[in-house]
CSV table of C-alpha atoms in Angstrom, one decimal:
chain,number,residue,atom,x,y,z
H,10,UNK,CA,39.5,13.0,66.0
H,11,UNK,CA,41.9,10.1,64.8
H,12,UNK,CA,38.8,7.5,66.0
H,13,UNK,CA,36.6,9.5,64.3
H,14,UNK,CA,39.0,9.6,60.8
H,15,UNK,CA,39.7,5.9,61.1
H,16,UNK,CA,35.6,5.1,61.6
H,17,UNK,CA,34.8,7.0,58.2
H,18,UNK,CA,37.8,5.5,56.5
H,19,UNK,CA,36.4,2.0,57.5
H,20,UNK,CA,33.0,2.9,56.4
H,21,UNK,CA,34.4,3.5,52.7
H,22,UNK,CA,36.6,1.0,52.6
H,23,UNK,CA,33.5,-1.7,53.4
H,24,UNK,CA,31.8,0.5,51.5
H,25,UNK,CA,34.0,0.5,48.1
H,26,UNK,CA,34.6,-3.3,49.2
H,27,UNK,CA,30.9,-4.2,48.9
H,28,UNK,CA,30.6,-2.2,45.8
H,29,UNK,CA,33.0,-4.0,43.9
H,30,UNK,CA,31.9,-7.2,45.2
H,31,UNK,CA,28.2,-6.4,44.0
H,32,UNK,CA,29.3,-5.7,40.6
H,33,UNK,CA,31.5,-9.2,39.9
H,34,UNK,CA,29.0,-11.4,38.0
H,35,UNK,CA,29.4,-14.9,39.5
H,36,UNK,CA,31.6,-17.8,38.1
H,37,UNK,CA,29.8,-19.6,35.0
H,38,UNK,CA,28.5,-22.9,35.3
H,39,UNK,CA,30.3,-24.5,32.1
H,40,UNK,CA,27.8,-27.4,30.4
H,41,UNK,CA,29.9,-30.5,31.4
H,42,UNK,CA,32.0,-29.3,34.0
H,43,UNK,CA,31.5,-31.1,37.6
H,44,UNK,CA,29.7,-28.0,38.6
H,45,UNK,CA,27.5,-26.9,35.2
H,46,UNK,CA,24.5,-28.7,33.5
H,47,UNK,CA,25.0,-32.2,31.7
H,48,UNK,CA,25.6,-32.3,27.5
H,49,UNK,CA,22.7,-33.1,25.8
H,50,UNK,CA,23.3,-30.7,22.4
H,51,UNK,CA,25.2,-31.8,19.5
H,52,UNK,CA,28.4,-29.5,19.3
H,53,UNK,CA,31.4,-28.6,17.6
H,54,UNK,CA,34.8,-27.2,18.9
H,55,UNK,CA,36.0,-23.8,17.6
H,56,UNK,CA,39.6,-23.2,17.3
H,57,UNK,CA,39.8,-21.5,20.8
H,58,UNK,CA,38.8,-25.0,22.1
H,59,UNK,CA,35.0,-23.5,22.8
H,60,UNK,CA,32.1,-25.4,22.2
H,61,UNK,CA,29.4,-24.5,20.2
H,62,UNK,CA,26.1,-26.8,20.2
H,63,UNK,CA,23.4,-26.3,17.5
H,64,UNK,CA,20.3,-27.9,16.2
H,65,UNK,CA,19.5,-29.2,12.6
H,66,UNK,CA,16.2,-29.3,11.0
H,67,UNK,CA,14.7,-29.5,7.7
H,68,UNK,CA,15.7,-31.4,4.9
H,69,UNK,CA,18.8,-33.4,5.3
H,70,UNK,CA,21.7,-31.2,4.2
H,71,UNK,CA,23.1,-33.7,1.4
H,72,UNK,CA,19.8,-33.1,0.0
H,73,UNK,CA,19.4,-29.6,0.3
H,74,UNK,CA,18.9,-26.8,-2.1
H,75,UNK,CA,19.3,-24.2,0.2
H,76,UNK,CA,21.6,-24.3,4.0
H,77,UNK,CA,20.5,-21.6,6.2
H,78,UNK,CA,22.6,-20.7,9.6
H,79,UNK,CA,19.7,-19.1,12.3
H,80,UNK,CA,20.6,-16.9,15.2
H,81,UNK,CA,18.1,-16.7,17.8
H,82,UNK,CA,16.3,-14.0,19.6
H,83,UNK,CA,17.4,-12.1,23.0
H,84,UNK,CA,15.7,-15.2,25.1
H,85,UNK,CA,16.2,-18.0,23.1
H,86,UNK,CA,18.4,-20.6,22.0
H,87,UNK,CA,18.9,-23.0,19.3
H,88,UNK,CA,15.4,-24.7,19.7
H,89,UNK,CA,14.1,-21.6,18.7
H,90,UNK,CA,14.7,-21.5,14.5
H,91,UNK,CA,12.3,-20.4,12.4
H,92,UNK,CA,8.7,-22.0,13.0
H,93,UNK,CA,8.2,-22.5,9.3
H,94,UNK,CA,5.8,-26.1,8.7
H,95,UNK,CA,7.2,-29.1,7.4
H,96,UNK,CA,5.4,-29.1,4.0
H,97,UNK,CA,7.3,-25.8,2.9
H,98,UNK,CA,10.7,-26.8,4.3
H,99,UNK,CA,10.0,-29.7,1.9
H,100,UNK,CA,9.0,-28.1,-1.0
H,101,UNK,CA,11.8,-25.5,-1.3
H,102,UNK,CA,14.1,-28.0,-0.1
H,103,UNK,CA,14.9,-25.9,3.4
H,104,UNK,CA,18.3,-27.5,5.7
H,105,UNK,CA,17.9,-25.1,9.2
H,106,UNK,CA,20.7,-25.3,11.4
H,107,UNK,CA,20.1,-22.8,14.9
H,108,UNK,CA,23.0,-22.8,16.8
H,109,UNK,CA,22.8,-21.2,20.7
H,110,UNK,CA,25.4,-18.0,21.0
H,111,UNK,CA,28.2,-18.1,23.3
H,112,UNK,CA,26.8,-18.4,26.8
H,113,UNK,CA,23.4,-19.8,25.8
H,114,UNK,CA,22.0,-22.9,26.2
H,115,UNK,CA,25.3,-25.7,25.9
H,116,UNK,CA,27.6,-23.4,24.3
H,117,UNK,CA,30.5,-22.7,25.9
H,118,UNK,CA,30.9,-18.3,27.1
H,119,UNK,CA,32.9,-16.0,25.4
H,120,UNK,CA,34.1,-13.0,27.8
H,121,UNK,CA,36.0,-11.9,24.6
H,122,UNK,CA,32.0,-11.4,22.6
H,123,UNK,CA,31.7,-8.9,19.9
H,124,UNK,CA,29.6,-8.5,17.0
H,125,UNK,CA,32.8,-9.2,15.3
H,126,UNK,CA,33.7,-12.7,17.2
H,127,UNK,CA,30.4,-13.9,16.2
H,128,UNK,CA,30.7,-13.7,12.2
H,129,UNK,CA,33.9,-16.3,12.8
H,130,UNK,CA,32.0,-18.9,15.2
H,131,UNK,CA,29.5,-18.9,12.3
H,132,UNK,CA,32.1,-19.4,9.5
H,133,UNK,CA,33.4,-22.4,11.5
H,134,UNK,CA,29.8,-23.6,12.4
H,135,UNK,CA,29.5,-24.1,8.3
H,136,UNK,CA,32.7,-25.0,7.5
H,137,UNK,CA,32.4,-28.1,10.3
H,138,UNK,CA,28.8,-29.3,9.0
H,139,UNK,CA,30.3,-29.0,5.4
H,140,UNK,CA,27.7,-26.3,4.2
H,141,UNK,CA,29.9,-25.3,1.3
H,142,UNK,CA,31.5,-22.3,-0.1
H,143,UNK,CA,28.3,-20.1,0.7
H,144,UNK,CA,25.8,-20.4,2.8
H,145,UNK,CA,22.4,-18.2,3.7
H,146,UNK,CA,22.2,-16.7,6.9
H,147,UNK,CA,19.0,-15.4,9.1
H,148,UNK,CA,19.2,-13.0,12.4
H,149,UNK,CA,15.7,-13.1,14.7
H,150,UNK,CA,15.5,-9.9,16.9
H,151,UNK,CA,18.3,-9.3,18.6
H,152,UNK,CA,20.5,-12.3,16.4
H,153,UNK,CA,20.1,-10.0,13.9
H,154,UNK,CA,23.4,-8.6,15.1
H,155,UNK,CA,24.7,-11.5,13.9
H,156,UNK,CA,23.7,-11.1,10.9
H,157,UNK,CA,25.2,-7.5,10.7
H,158,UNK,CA,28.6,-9.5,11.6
H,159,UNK,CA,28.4,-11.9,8.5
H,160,UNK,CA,27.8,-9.0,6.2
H,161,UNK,CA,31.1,-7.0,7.4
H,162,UNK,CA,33.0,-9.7,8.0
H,163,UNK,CA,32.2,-13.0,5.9
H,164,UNK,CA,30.5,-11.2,3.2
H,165,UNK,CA,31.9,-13.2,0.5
H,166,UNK,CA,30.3,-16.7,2.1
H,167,UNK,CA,26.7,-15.2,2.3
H,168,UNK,CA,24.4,-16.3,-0.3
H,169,UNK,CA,21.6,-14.4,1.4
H,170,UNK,CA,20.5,-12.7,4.4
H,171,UNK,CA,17.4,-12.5,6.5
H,172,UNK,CA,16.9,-9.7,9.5
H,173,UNK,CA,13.5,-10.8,11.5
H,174,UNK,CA,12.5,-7.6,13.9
H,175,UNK,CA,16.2,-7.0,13.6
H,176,UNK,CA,17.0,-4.9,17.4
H,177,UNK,CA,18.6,-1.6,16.4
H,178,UNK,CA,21.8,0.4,18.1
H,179,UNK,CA,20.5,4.3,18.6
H,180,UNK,CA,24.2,4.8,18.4
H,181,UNK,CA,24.7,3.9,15.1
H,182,UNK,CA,26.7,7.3,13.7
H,183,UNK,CA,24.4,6.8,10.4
H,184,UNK,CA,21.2,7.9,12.0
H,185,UNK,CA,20.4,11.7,12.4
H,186,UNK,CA,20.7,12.4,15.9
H,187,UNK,CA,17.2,14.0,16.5
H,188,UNK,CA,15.3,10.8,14.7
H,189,UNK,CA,17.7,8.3,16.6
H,190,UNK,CA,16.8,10.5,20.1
H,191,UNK,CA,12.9,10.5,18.7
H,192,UNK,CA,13.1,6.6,18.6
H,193,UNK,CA,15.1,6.5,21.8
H,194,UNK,CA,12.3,8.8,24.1
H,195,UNK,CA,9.8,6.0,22.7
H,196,UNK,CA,11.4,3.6,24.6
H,197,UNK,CA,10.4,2.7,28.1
H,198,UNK,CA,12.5,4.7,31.0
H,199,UNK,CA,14.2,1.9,32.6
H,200,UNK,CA,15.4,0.8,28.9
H,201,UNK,CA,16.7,4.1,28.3
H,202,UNK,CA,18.8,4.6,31.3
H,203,UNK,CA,19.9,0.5,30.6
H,204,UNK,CA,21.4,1.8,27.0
H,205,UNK,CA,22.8,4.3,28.8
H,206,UNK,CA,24.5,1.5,31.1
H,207,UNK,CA,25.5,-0.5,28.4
H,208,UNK,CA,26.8,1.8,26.0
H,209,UNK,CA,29.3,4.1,28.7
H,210,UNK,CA,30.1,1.8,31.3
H,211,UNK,CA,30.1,-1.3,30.3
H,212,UNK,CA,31.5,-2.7,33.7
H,213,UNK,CA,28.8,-1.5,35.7
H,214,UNK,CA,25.9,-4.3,33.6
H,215,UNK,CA,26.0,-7.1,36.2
H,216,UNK,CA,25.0,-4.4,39.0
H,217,UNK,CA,22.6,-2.5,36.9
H,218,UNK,CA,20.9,-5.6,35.7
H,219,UNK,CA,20.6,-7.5,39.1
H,220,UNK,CA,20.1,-4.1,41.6
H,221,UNK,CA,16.5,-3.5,43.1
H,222,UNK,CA,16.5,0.0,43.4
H,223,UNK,CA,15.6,0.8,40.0
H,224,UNK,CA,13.8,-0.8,37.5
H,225,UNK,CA,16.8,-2.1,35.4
H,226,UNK,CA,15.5,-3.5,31.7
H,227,UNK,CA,11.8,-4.4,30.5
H,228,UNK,CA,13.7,-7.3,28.5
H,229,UNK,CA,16.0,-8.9,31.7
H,230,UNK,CA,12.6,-8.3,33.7
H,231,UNK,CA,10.2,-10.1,31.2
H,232,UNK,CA,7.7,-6.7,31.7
H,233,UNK,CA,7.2,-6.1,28.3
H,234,UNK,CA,3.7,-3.6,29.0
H,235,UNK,CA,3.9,-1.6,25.5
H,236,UNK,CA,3.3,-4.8,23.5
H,237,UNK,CA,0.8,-4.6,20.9
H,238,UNK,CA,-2.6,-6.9,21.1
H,239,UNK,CA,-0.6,-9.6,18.8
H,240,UNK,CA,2.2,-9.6,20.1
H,241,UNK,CA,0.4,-10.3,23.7
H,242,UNK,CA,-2.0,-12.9,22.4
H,243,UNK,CA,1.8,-15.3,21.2
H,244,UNK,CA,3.1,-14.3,24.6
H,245,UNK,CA,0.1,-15.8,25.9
H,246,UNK,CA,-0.2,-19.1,24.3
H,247,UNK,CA,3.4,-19.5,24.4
H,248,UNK,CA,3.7,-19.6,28.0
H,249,UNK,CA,0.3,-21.1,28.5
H,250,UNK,CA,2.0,-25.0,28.7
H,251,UNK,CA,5.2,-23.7,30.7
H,252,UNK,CA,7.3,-24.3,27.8
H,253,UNK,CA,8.2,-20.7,27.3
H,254,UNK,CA,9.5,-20.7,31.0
H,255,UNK,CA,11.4,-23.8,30.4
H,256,UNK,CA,12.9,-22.7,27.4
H,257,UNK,CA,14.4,-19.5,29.3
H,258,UNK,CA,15.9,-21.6,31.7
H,259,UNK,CA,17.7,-23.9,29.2
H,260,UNK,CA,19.1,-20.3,27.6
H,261,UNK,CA,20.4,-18.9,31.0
H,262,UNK,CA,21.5,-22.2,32.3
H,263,UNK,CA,24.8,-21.4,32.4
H,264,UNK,CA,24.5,-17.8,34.1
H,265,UNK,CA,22.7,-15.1,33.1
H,266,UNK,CA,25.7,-12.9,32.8
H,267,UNK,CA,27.4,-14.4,29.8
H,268,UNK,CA,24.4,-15.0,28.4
H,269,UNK,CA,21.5,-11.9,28.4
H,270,UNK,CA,23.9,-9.8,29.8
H,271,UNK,CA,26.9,-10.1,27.4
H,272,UNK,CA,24.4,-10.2,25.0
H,273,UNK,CA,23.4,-6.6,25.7
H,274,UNK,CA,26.9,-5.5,26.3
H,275,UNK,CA,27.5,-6.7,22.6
H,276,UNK,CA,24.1,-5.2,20.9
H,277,UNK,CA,23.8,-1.9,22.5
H,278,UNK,CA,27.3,-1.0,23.6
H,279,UNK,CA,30.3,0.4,20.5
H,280,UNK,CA,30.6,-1.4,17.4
H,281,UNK,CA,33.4,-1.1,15.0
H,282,UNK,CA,31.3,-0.3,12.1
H,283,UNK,CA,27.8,1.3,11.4
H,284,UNK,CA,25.8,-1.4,9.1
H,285,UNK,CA,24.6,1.8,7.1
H,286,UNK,CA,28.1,2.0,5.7
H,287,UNK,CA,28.1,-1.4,4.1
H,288,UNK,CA,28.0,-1.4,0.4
H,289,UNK,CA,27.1,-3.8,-2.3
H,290,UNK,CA,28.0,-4.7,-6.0
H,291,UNK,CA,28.3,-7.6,-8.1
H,292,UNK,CA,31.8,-8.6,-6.6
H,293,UNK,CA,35.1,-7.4,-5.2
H,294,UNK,CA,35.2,-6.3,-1.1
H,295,UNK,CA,31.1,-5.4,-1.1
H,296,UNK,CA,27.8,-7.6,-0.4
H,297,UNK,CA,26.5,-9.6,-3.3
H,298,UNK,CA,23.7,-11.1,-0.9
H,299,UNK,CA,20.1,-10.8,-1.2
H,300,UNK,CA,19.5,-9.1,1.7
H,301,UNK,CA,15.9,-8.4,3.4
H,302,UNK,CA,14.2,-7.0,6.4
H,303,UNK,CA,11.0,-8.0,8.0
H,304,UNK,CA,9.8,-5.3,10.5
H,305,UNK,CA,5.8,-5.3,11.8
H,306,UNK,CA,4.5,-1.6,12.3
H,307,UNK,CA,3.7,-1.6,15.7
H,308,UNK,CA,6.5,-2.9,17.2
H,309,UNK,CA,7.2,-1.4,20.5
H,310,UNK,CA,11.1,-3.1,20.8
H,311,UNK,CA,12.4,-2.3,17.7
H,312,UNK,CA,11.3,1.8,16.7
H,313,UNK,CA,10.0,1.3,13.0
H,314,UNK,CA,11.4,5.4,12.1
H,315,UNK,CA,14.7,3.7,12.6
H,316,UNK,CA,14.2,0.7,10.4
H,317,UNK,CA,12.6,2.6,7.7
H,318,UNK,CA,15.6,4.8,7.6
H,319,UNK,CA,18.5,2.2,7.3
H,320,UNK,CA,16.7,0.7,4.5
H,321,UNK,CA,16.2,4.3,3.0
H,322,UNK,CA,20.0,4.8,3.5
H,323,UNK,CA,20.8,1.0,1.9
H,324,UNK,CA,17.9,0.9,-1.2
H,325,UNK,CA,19.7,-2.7,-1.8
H,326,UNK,CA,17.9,-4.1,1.1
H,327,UNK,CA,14.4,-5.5,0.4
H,328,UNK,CA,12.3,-3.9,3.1
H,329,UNK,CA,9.0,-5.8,4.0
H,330,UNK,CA,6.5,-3.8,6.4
H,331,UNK,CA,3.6,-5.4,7.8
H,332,UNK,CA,0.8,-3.2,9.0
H,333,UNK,CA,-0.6,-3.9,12.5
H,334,UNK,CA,2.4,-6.5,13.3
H,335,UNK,CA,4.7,-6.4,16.8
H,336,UNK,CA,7.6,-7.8,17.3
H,337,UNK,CA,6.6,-11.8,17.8
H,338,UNK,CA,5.1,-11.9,14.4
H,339,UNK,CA,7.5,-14.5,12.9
H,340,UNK,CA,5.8,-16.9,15.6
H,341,UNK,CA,3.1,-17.2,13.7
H,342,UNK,CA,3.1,-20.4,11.5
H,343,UNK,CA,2.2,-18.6,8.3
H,344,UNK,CA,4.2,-15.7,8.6
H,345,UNK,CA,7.0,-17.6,9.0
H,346,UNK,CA,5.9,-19.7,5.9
H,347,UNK,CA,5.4,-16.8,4.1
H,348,UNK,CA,9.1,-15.0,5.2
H,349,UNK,CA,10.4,-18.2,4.0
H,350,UNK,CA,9.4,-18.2,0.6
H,351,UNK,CA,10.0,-14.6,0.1
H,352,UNK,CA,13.1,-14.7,1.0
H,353,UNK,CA,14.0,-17.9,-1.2
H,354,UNK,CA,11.9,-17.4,-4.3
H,355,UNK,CA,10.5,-14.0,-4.1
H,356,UNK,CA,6.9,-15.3,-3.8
């Protein structure tokens, strides 16, 4: 009986050991370290000694009429702004500047991330280039937590506010719980039980994302099957060259933990405010930002009931729907033209 006891207690203990082992994301390779990729970005240094490396493009800031700060989407980085054409970034006198979010590309992780943290990296991302008192700011897809960030926390240095296919939290206390569980059920299985992950235990991401048991997340997985026809045809020509697949490389460079995964951990798990309780007036604590929202129709990522409602619940926001769009739209040369000059001059 006491072999017996001392077999099963063995069993658990490997058992427990292996466990915990399988759920440690591995060390990250820090750009410039002796063991992480070479510095090629242009960077500055936060006031946690971090690096941050970003991209300028457009006019040349001196120069410019209006400085916009981009945060990219869930697989990007900061070569991946805005695709607007040179001729309108001239004419309305456009300065871009994409930066790559803690863990992406050359910037340097964060294990502290939050939707708060990233609202400061921003502010010192403007105040470093020199982009003056106020600035505008632009969220694609899932950056559009960002964006959320600046409007709680740096309100008063936003001149105006773009959300591109912004990526929705169904936990947002603001939504009625049977629309937010109607948007939820449209959402592909593996993705639900993945929220699930992220929202209550945290701790357990690295596993979930990296186990083969289940399917773990359509977006960590690349098997997006529920995009619409548009949406497929962008997918298609941007990975026809292998510069898509490059690209995703660049992002995760560093680990994918720190990067998609923290990213996740940020977007879907508890934030410390609901974006449906911001307000806005002409001045004291509220948002005096333009603020709009680009959302296609038939997006299968981002449930368009949800969107529609936030901008119901918040009538300041300028709400553009476009009929028969996905999610990739903004790829498109002249829909990323046209966001552009609606969100500048209203045209």
């Amino acid at each position: 009986e006491d072999g017996m006891l001392v077999a099963v207690v063995s069993i658990v203990l490997i058992w427990v050991a292996w466990a915990y082992k399988s759920m440690q994301p591995p060390a990250s390779k820090i750009c410039g370290s002796s063991s992480g990729p070479i510095v090629t970005a242009t960077r500055i240094r936060l006031k946690d000694a971090r690096y941050l490396a970003y991209k300028e493009s457009g006019v040349a800031k001196h120069t410019a009429k209006y400085k916009i700060i981009v945060a990219h989407g869930f697989l990007g980085n900061r070569n991946d702004g805005l695709p607007a054409s040179k001729e309108v970034l001239e004419n309305l006198g456009v300065y871009l500047v994409s930066f790559d979010r803690p863990g992406y590309g050359e910037s340097d992780p964060n294990p502290e991330r939050s939707v708060k943290s990233i609202a400061f990296d921003i502010e010192q991302l403007a105040d470093q280039l020199e982009l003056g008192p106020k600035f505008y700011i632009m969220g694609i897809s899932i950056g559009g937590h960002s964006v959320w960030s600046c409007l709680k926390y740096i309100r008063h240095r936003i001149q105006g506010a773009a959300l591109i296919s912004p990526v929705i939290n169904y936990r947002w206390p603001g939504f009625p719980k049977q629309l937010s569980a109607e948007a939820y059920r449209q959402q592909e299985r593996q993705d639900q039980w993945a929220v699930r992950v992220l929202y209550s235990a945290p701790w357990l991401t690295y596993w979930w994302m990296t186990q083969t048991w289940f399917s773990s997340s359509t977006a960590i997985k690349g098997d997006w099957k529920s995009f619409n026809s548009q949406d497929n045809e962008m997918r298609i020509k941007a990975s026809a060259n292998g510069d898509f697949v490059r690209r995703i490389k660049t992002s995760v460079q560093q680990g994918v933990f720190e990067s998609l995964h923290r990213e996740l951990m940020v977007m879907f798990g508890k934030w410390d405010f609901d974006p449906m309780d911001l307000k806005v007036d002409a001045g004291g604590n509220n948002i005096s930002a333009s603020v709009h929202i680009w959302q296609g129709d038939e997006d299968a990522l981002v449930p368009v009931i949800l969107q529609r409602y936030i901008c119901k619940r918040l009538p300041w926001i300028q709400y553009h729907e476009l009929r028969g769009a996905g999610h990739l739209y903004y790829l498109i040369p002249r829909n990323a033209d046209g966001i552009l000059n609606s969100f500048l001059t209203g045209s």
